[in-house]
Coordinates of N, CA and C in Angstrom, one line a residue:
A1 N -12.9 -95.9 24.8 CA -12.8 -94.5 24.9 C -12.0 -94.1 26.1
K2 N -12.2 -94.8 27.2 CA -11.4 -94.5 28.4 C -9.9 -94.7 28.2
E3 N -9.6 -95.8 27.5 CA -8.1 -96.0 27.2 C -7.5 -95.0 26.3
R4 N -8.3 -94.5 25.3 CA -7.8 -93.4 24.5 C -7.6 -92.1 25.3
A5 N -8.5 -91.8 26.2 CA -8.4 -90.6 27.0 C -7.1 -90.7 27.9
E6 N -6.9 -91.9 28.5 CA -5.7 -92.1 29.3 C -4.4 -92.0 28.5
A7 N -4.5 -92.6 27.3 CA -3.3 -92.5 26.5 C -3.0 -91.1 26.1
E8 N -4.0 -90.3 25.8 CA -3.8 -88.9 25.4 C -3.3 -88.1 26.6
K9 N -3.8 -88.4 27.8 CA -3.3 -87.8 29.0 C -1.8 -88.1 29.2
R10 N -1.4 -89.3 29.1 CA 0.0 -89.7 29.2 C 0.9 -89.0 28.1
R11 N 0.3 -88.9 26.9 CA 1.1 -88.2 25.8 C 1.3 -86.7 26.2
Q12 N 0.2 -86.1 26.7 CA 0.3 -84.7 27.1 C 1.3 -84.5 28.3
E13 N 1.3 -85.4 29.3 CA 2.2 -85.3 30.4 C 3.6 -85.4 29.9
Q14 N 3.9 -86.3 28.9 CA 5.2 -86.5 28.4 C 5.6 -85.3 27.6
E15 N 4.7 -84.6 26.9 CA 5.0 -83.4 26.2 C 5.5 -82.3 27.2
V16 N 4.8 -82.2 28.3 CA 5.2 -81.2 29.4 C 6.6 -81.6 29.9
V17 N 6.9 -82.8 30.2 CA 8.2 -83.2 30.6 C 9.3 -82.9 29.6
N18 N 9.0 -83.2 28.3 CA 9.9 -82.9 27.2 C 10.2 -81.4 27.1
A19 N 9.2 -80.6 27.3 CA 9.4 -79.1 27.2 C 10.1 -78.5 28.4
F20 N 9.7 -78.9 29.6 CA 10.1 -78.3 30.8 C 10.9 -79.1 31.8
G21 N 11.2 -80.3 31.4 CA 12.0 -81.2 32.2 C 11.1 -81.8 33.4
T22 N 11.8 -82.6 34.2 CA 11.0 -83.2 35.3 C 10.6 -82.3 36.4
S23 N 11.3 -81.1 36.5 CA 10.9 -80.2 37.5 C 9.7 -79.3 37.1
G24 N 9.4 -79.3 35.8 CA 8.2 -78.6 35.3 C 8.2 -77.1 35.5
L25 N 7.1 -76.5 35.3 CA 6.9 -75.1 35.5 C 6.9 -74.7 37.0
E26 N 7.4 -73.6 37.3 CA 7.4 -73.1 38.7 C 6.0 -72.6 39.0
R27 N 5.7 -72.8 40.3 CA 4.4 -72.2 40.9 C 4.9 -71.4 42.0
R28 N 4.6 -70.1 42.0 CA 5.1 -69.2 43.0 C 3.9 -68.6 43.8
P29 N 4.0 -68.7 45.1 CA 2.9 -68.1 45.9 C 2.6 -66.7 45.6
S30 N 3.6 -65.9 45.2 CA 3.5 -64.5 44.9 C 2.7 -64.3 43.6
M31 N 2.6 -65.3 42.8 CA 1.9 -65.3 41.5 C 1.0 -66.5 41.4
P32 N -0.1 -66.6 42.2 CA -0.9 -67.8 42.2 C -1.6 -68.1 40.9
N33 N -1.8 -67.1 40.0 CA -2.5 -67.3 38.7 C -1.6 -67.4 37.5
K34 N -0.3 -67.7 37.8 CA 0.7 -67.9 36.7 C 1.5 -69.1 36.9
F35 N 1.8 -69.7 35.7 CA 2.9 -70.7 35.7 C 4.2 -69.9 35.2
V36 N 5.3 -70.3 35.8 CA 6.5 -69.5 35.5 C 7.5 -70.5 34.8
W37 N 8.1 -70.1 33.7 CA 9.2 -70.8 33.1 C 10.4 -69.9 33.0
R38 N 11.5 -70.2 33.7 CA 12.7 -69.4 33.7 C 13.4 -69.7 32.4
V39 N 13.6 -68.7 31.6 CA 14.3 -68.8 30.3 C 15.8 -68.6 30.5
T40 N 16.2 -67.7 31.3 CA 17.6 -67.3 31.5 C 18.0 -67.4 33.0
S41 N 19.2 -67.9 33.2 CA 19.7 -68.0 34.5 C 19.9 -66.6 35.1
P42 N 19.6 -66.4 36.3 CA 19.8 -65.1 36.9 C 21.3 -64.8 37.1
A43 N 22.2 -65.7 36.9 CA 23.6 -65.6 37.2 C 24.2 -64.5 36.3
G44 N 23.7 -64.3 35.0 CA 24.2 -63.3 34.1 C 23.5 -62.0 34.2
L45 N 22.6 -61.8 35.2 CA 21.8 -60.6 35.3 C 22.3 -59.8 36.5
T46 N 21.9 -58.5 36.5 CA 22.3 -57.7 37.6 C 21.7 -58.0 39.0
G47 N 20.5 -58.6 38.9 CA 19.8 -58.9 40.2 C 19.2 -57.7 40.8
N48 N 19.3 -56.5 40.2 CA 18.8 -55.3 40.8 C 17.3 -55.2 40.4
V49 N 16.5 -55.2 41.4 CA 15.0 -55.2 41.2 C 14.6 -54.0 40.5
M50 N 15.4 -52.9 40.5 CA 15.0 -51.7 39.8 C 15.1 -51.9 38.3
H51 N 15.8 -53.0 37.9 CA 16.0 -53.3 36.5 C 15.1 -54.4 36.0
E52 N 14.2 -54.9 36.9 CA 13.3 -56.0 36.5 C 11.9 -55.4 36.4
Y53 N 11.2 -55.9 35.3 CA 9.9 -55.4 35.1 C 9.2 -56.5 34.2
R54 N 7.9 -56.4 34.1 CA 7.1 -57.3 33.3 C 6.6 -56.5 32.1
I55 N 6.5 -57.3 31.0 CA 5.9 -56.7 29.7 C 5.0 -57.8 29.1
K56 N 4.0 -57.4 28.3 CA 3.2 -58.4 27.6 C 4.1 -59.0 26.5
D57 N 3.7 -60.1 26.0 CA 4.4 -60.8 25.0 C 4.5 -60.0 23.7
T58 N 5.7 -59.5 23.5 CA 5.9 -58.6 22.3 C 6.6 -59.5 21.2
V59 N 6.9 -60.7 21.4 CA 7.5 -61.6 20.5 C 6.4 -62.3 19.6
T60 N 5.6 -63.0 20.2 CA 4.5 -63.8 19.5 C 3.2 -63.1 19.6
K61 N 3.0 -62.1 20.5 CA 1.8 -61.4 20.7 C 0.7 -62.3 21.2
T62 N 1.0 -63.4 21.9 CA 0.0 -64.3 22.4 C -0.6 -63.8 23.7
K63 N -1.9 -63.8 23.7 CA -2.6 -63.3 24.9 C -2.4 -64.4 26.0
G64 N -2.2 -63.9 27.2 CA -2.0 -64.8 28.4 C -0.5 -65.1 28.6
I65 N 0.3 -64.4 27.9 CA 1.8 -64.6 28.0 C 2.4 -63.2 28.4
S66 N 3.3 -63.2 29.4 CA 4.0 -62.0 29.7 C 5.5 -62.4 30.0
F67 N 6.3 -61.5 30.0 CA 7.8 -61.7 30.2 C 8.2 -61.0 31.5
V68 N 9.1 -61.6 32.2 CA 9.8 -60.9 33.3 C 11.2 -60.5 32.7
M69 N 11.5 -59.3 32.6 CA 12.7 -58.8 32.0 C 13.7 -58.5 33.1
G70 N 15.0 -58.7 32.7 CA 16.1 -58.4 33.6 C 17.2 -57.7 32.8
Q71 N 18.2 -57.2 33.4 CA 19.3 -56.5 32.8 C 20.6 -57.2 33.0
T72 N 21.4 -57.4 31.9 CA 22.6 -58.0 31.9 C 23.7 -57.2 32.7
H73 N 24.7 -57.8 33.2 CA 25.8 -57.1 33.9 C 26.4 -56.2 32.9
D74 N 26.8 -55.0 33.4 CA 27.6 -54.0 32.7 C 27.0 -53.5 31.4
A75 N 26.7 -54.3 30.4 CA 26.2 -53.8 29.1 C 24.8 -53.3 29.3
G76 N 24.1 -53.8 30.3 CA 22.7 -53.3 30.5 C 21.7 -53.6 29.5
D77 N 21.9 -54.7 28.8 CA 20.9 -55.2 27.8 C 19.7 -55.8 28.6
D78 N 18.5 -55.4 28.2 CA 17.3 -56.0 28.7 C 17.0 -57.3 28.0
I79 N 16.8 -58.4 28.8 CA 16.6 -59.7 28.2 C 15.4 -60.4 29.0
V80 N 14.8 -61.3 28.3 CA 13.7 -62.1 29.0 C 14.4 -63.0 30.0
Q81 N 14.0 -63.0 31.2 CA 14.5 -64.0 32.2 C 13.5 -65.0 32.5
A82 N 12.2 -64.7 32.4 CA 11.2 -65.7 32.7 C 9.9 -65.4 31.8
I83 N 9.2 -66.5 31.5 CA 7.9 -66.4 30.8 C 6.8 -66.7 31.8
L84 N 5.8 -65.9 31.8 CA 4.6 -66.1 32.7 C 3.5 -66.5 31.9
F85 N 2.9 -67.7 32.2 CA 1.7 -68.2 31.5 C 0.5 -68.0 32.4
D86 N -0.5 -67.2 32.0 CA -1.7 -67.1 32.7 C -2.5 -68.4 32.8
K87 N -2.8 -68.8 34.1 CA -3.4 -70.1 34.3 C -4.9 -70.2 33.7
D88 N -5.5 -69.0 33.5 CA -6.8 -69.0 33.0 C -6.8 -69.1 31.5
K89 N -5.7 -69.0 30.8 CA -5.6 -69.2 29.4 C -4.7 -70.4 29.0
F90 N -3.9 -70.9 29.9 CA -2.9 -72.0 29.6 C -3.0 -73.0 30.7
D91 N -3.0 -74.3 30.3 CA -2.7 -75.4 31.3 C -1.3 -75.7 31.0
E92 N -0.7 -76.7 31.7 CA 0.7 -77.0 31.5 C 1.0 -77.5 30.1
Y93 N 0.0 -78.3 29.6 CA 0.2 -78.9 28.2 C 0.2 -77.8 27.2
Q94 N -0.7 -76.8 27.3 CA -0.8 -75.7 26.4 C 0.5 -74.8 26.4
A95 N 1.0 -74.7 27.7 CA 2.3 -73.9 27.8 C 3.4 -74.7 27.2
A96 N 3.4 -76.0 27.3 CA 4.5 -76.8 26.7 C 4.4 -76.7 25.1
V97 N 3.2 -76.7 24.6 CA 3.1 -76.6 23.1 C 3.6 -75.2 22.7
W98 N 3.2 -74.2 23.4 CA 3.6 -72.8 23.1 C 5.1 -72.7 23.2
W99 N 5.8 -73.2 24.2 CA 7.2 -73.2 24.4 C 7.9 -73.9 23.3
N100 N 7.4 -75.1 22.9 CA 8.1 -75.9 21.9 C 8.0 -75.1 20.5
D101 N 6.9 -74.4 20.3 CA 6.7 -73.7 19.1 C 7.6 -72.4 19.0
N102 N 7.9 -71.8 20.2 CA 8.5 -70.5 20.3 C 9.8 -70.4 20.9
Q103 N 10.4 -71.5 21.5 CA 11.6 -71.3 22.2 C 12.8 -70.8 21.4
H104 N 12.8 -71.0 20.1 CA 13.8 -70.4 19.3 C 14.0 -68.9 19.4
H105 N 12.9 -68.2 19.7 CA 12.9 -66.8 19.8 C 13.8 -66.3 21.0
F106 N 14.0 -67.2 22.0 CA 14.7 -66.9 23.2 C 16.1 -67.3 23.3
A107 N 16.6 -68.0 22.3 CA 18.0 -68.5 22.3 C 19.0 -67.4 22.4
A108 N 18.8 -66.2 21.8 CA 19.8 -65.1 21.9 C 19.8 -64.6 23.4
H109 N 18.6 -64.5 24.0 CA 18.6 -64.1 25.4 C 19.4 -65.0 26.3
Q110 N 19.2 -66.3 26.1 CA 20.0 -67.3 26.9 C 21.5 -67.2 26.6
R111 N 21.9 -67.0 25.4 CA 23.3 -66.9 25.1 C 23.9 -65.7 25.7
K112 N 23.2 -64.6 25.7 CA 23.8 -63.4 26.3 C 24.0 -63.5 27.8
A113 N 23.0 -64.1 28.5 CA 23.2 -64.2 30.0 C 24.2 -65.3 30.3
E114 N 24.3 -66.4 29.5 CA 25.3 -67.4 29.8 C 26.7 -66.9 29.6
A115 N 26.8 -66.1 28.5 CA 28.2 -65.5 28.2 C 28.6 -64.5 29.3
A116 N 27.7 -63.7 29.8 CA 28.0 -62.8 30.9 C 28.3 -63.5 32.2
A117 N 27.5 -64.6 32.5 CA 27.8 -65.3 33.7 C 29.1 -66.0 33.7
L118 N 29.4 -66.6 32.6 CA 30.7 -67.4 32.4 C 31.9 -66.4 32.5
A119 N 31.8 -65.3 31.9 CA 32.9 -64.3 31.9 C 33.1 -63.8 33.4
A120 N 32.0 -63.5 34.1 CA 32.1 -63.0 35.5 C 32.7 -64.1 36.3
R121 N 32.2 -65.4 36.2 CA 32.8 -66.5 37.0 C 34.3 -66.7 36.7
N122 N 34.7 -66.6 35.5 CA 36.1 -66.8 35.1 C 36.9 -65.6 35.7
A123 N 36.4 -64.4 35.7 CA 37.2 -63.3 36.2 C 37.3 -63.4 37.7
F124 N 36.3 -63.9 38.4 CA 36.4 -64.1 39.9 C 37.4 -65.2 40.1
A125 N 37.3 -66.3 39.3 CA 38.3 -67.4 39.5 C 39.7 -67.0 39.4
Q126 N 39.9 -66.0 38.6 CA 41.3 -65.4 38.3 C 41.7 -64.4 39.4
G127 N 40.8 -64.2 40.4 CA 41.1 -63.3 41.5 C 40.8 -61.8 41.2
K128 N 40.0 -61.6 40.1 CA 39.7 -60.2 39.8 C 38.6 -59.7 40.7
S129 N 38.6 -58.3 40.8 CA 37.6 -57.7 41.6 C 36.2 -57.8 41.0
A130 N 35.2 -57.5 41.8 CA 33.8 -57.5 41.3 C 33.7 -56.5 40.1
K131 N 34.3 -55.4 40.2 CA 34.2 -54.4 39.1 C 34.8 -55.0 37.8
Q132 N 35.9 -55.6 38.0 CA 36.6 -56.2 36.8 C 35.7 -57.4 36.3
A133 N 35.1 -58.1 37.2 CA 34.2 -59.2 36.7 C 33.0 -58.7 36.0
L134 N 32.4 -57.6 36.5 CA 31.3 -57.0 35.7 C 31.8 -56.5 34.4
A135 N 32.9 -55.9 34.3 CA 33.4 -55.4 33.0 C 33.6 -56.6 32.0
A136 N 34.1 -57.7 32.5 CA 34.3 -58.9 31.7 C 33.0 -59.4 31.2
A137 N 32.0 -59.4 32.1 CA 30.6 -59.8 31.7 C 30.1 -58.9 30.6
G138 N 30.3 -57.6 30.8 CA 29.8 -56.7 29.8 C 30.4 -56.9 28.4
R139 N 31.8 -57.1 28.4 CA 32.5 -57.4 27.2 C 31.9 -58.6 26.5
A140 N 31.7 -59.6 27.3 CA 31.1 -60.9 26.7 C 29.8 -60.7 26.1
V141 N 28.9 -59.9 26.7 CA 27.6 -59.6 26.2 C 27.7 -58.8 24.9
M142 N 28.6 -57.8 24.9 CA 28.8 -57.0 23.7 C 29.3 -57.9 22.5
H143 N 30.3 -58.8 22.8 CA 30.8 -59.7 21.8 C 29.7 -60.6 21.3
N144 N 28.8 -61.1 22.2 CA 27.7 -61.9 21.8 C 26.7 -61.1 20.9
N145 N 26.5 -59.8 21.3 CA 25.6 -59.0 20.4 C 26.2 -58.8 19.0
Q146 N 27.5 -58.6 18.9 CA 28.2 -58.5 17.6 C 28.0 -59.7 16.8
M147 N 28.2 -60.9 17.5 CA 28.1 -62.2 16.7 C 26.7 -62.4 16.3
A148 N 25.7 -62.0 17.1 CA 24.3 -62.1 16.7 C 24.0 -61.3 15.5
R149 N 24.5 -60.0 15.5 CA 24.3 -59.2 14.3 C 24.9 -59.7 13.1
I150 N 26.1 -60.3 13.2 CA 26.7 -60.9 12.0 C 25.9 -62.1 11.5
E151 N 25.4 -62.9 12.4 CA 24.6 -64.1 12.0 C 23.3 -63.6 11.3
E152 N 22.7 -62.5 11.9 CA 21.5 -62.0 11.3 C 21.7 -61.5 9.9
T153 N 22.9 -60.7 9.8 CA 23.2 -60.2 8.5 C 23.4 -61.3 7.5
R154 N 24.1 -62.3 7.9 CA 24.4 -63.4 7.0 C 23.1 -64.1 6.6
A155 N 22.2 -64.3 7.5 CA 20.9 -64.9 7.3 C 20.0 -64.1 6.3
N156 N 20.1 -62.8 6.5 CA 19.3 -61.9 5.6 C 19.9 -61.7 4.2
T157 N 21.2 -61.9 4.1 CA 21.8 -61.7 2.8 C 22.1 -63.0 2.0
S158 N 21.7 -64.1 2.6 CA 21.9 -65.4 2.0 C 21.0 -65.5 0.7
V159 N 21.6 -66.1 -0.3 CA 20.8 -66.3 -1.5 C 20.2 -67.7 -1.5
A160 N 19.0 -67.8 -1.8 CA 18.3 -69.1 -1.8 C 18.8 -69.8 -3.0
P161 N 19.0 -71.1 -2.9 CA 19.5 -71.9 -4.1 C 18.4 -71.8 -5.2
G162 N 18.9 -71.7 -6.4 CA 18.0 -71.5 -7.5 C 18.0 -72.6 -8.4

């Protein structure tokens, strides 16, 4: 029985590493009752705390989950930048299982921020001003939004093989 318990513990630890990498979930002194999983790099976001806020999980409606929202450069889209897991409802393993089951919901958020960050970095590398870099980031986010809408339309109009 002891060997089975140890094997299960190792399996769960591996599940956590597979979900969150070797650095795992963040623990922040400012949020002692939360595990934090950063979904989106802050590089594509405004960084303006006036545009950051928390909301309850509106995607899966799971109790004990909340999102830290941020705003993309220029286009001003609100996206999930981090997921907060309440420690009284989730241990690291349960958080890993939830993330593995739900990470597909956040792919669009990640693509938007990555596109904005890349566009801004490229504009700076070309010697453009901060204003021009922000405009490039905004155009990248708008393009990403258009592509997402096209993909969604295609998915919704696809005919199942008969």
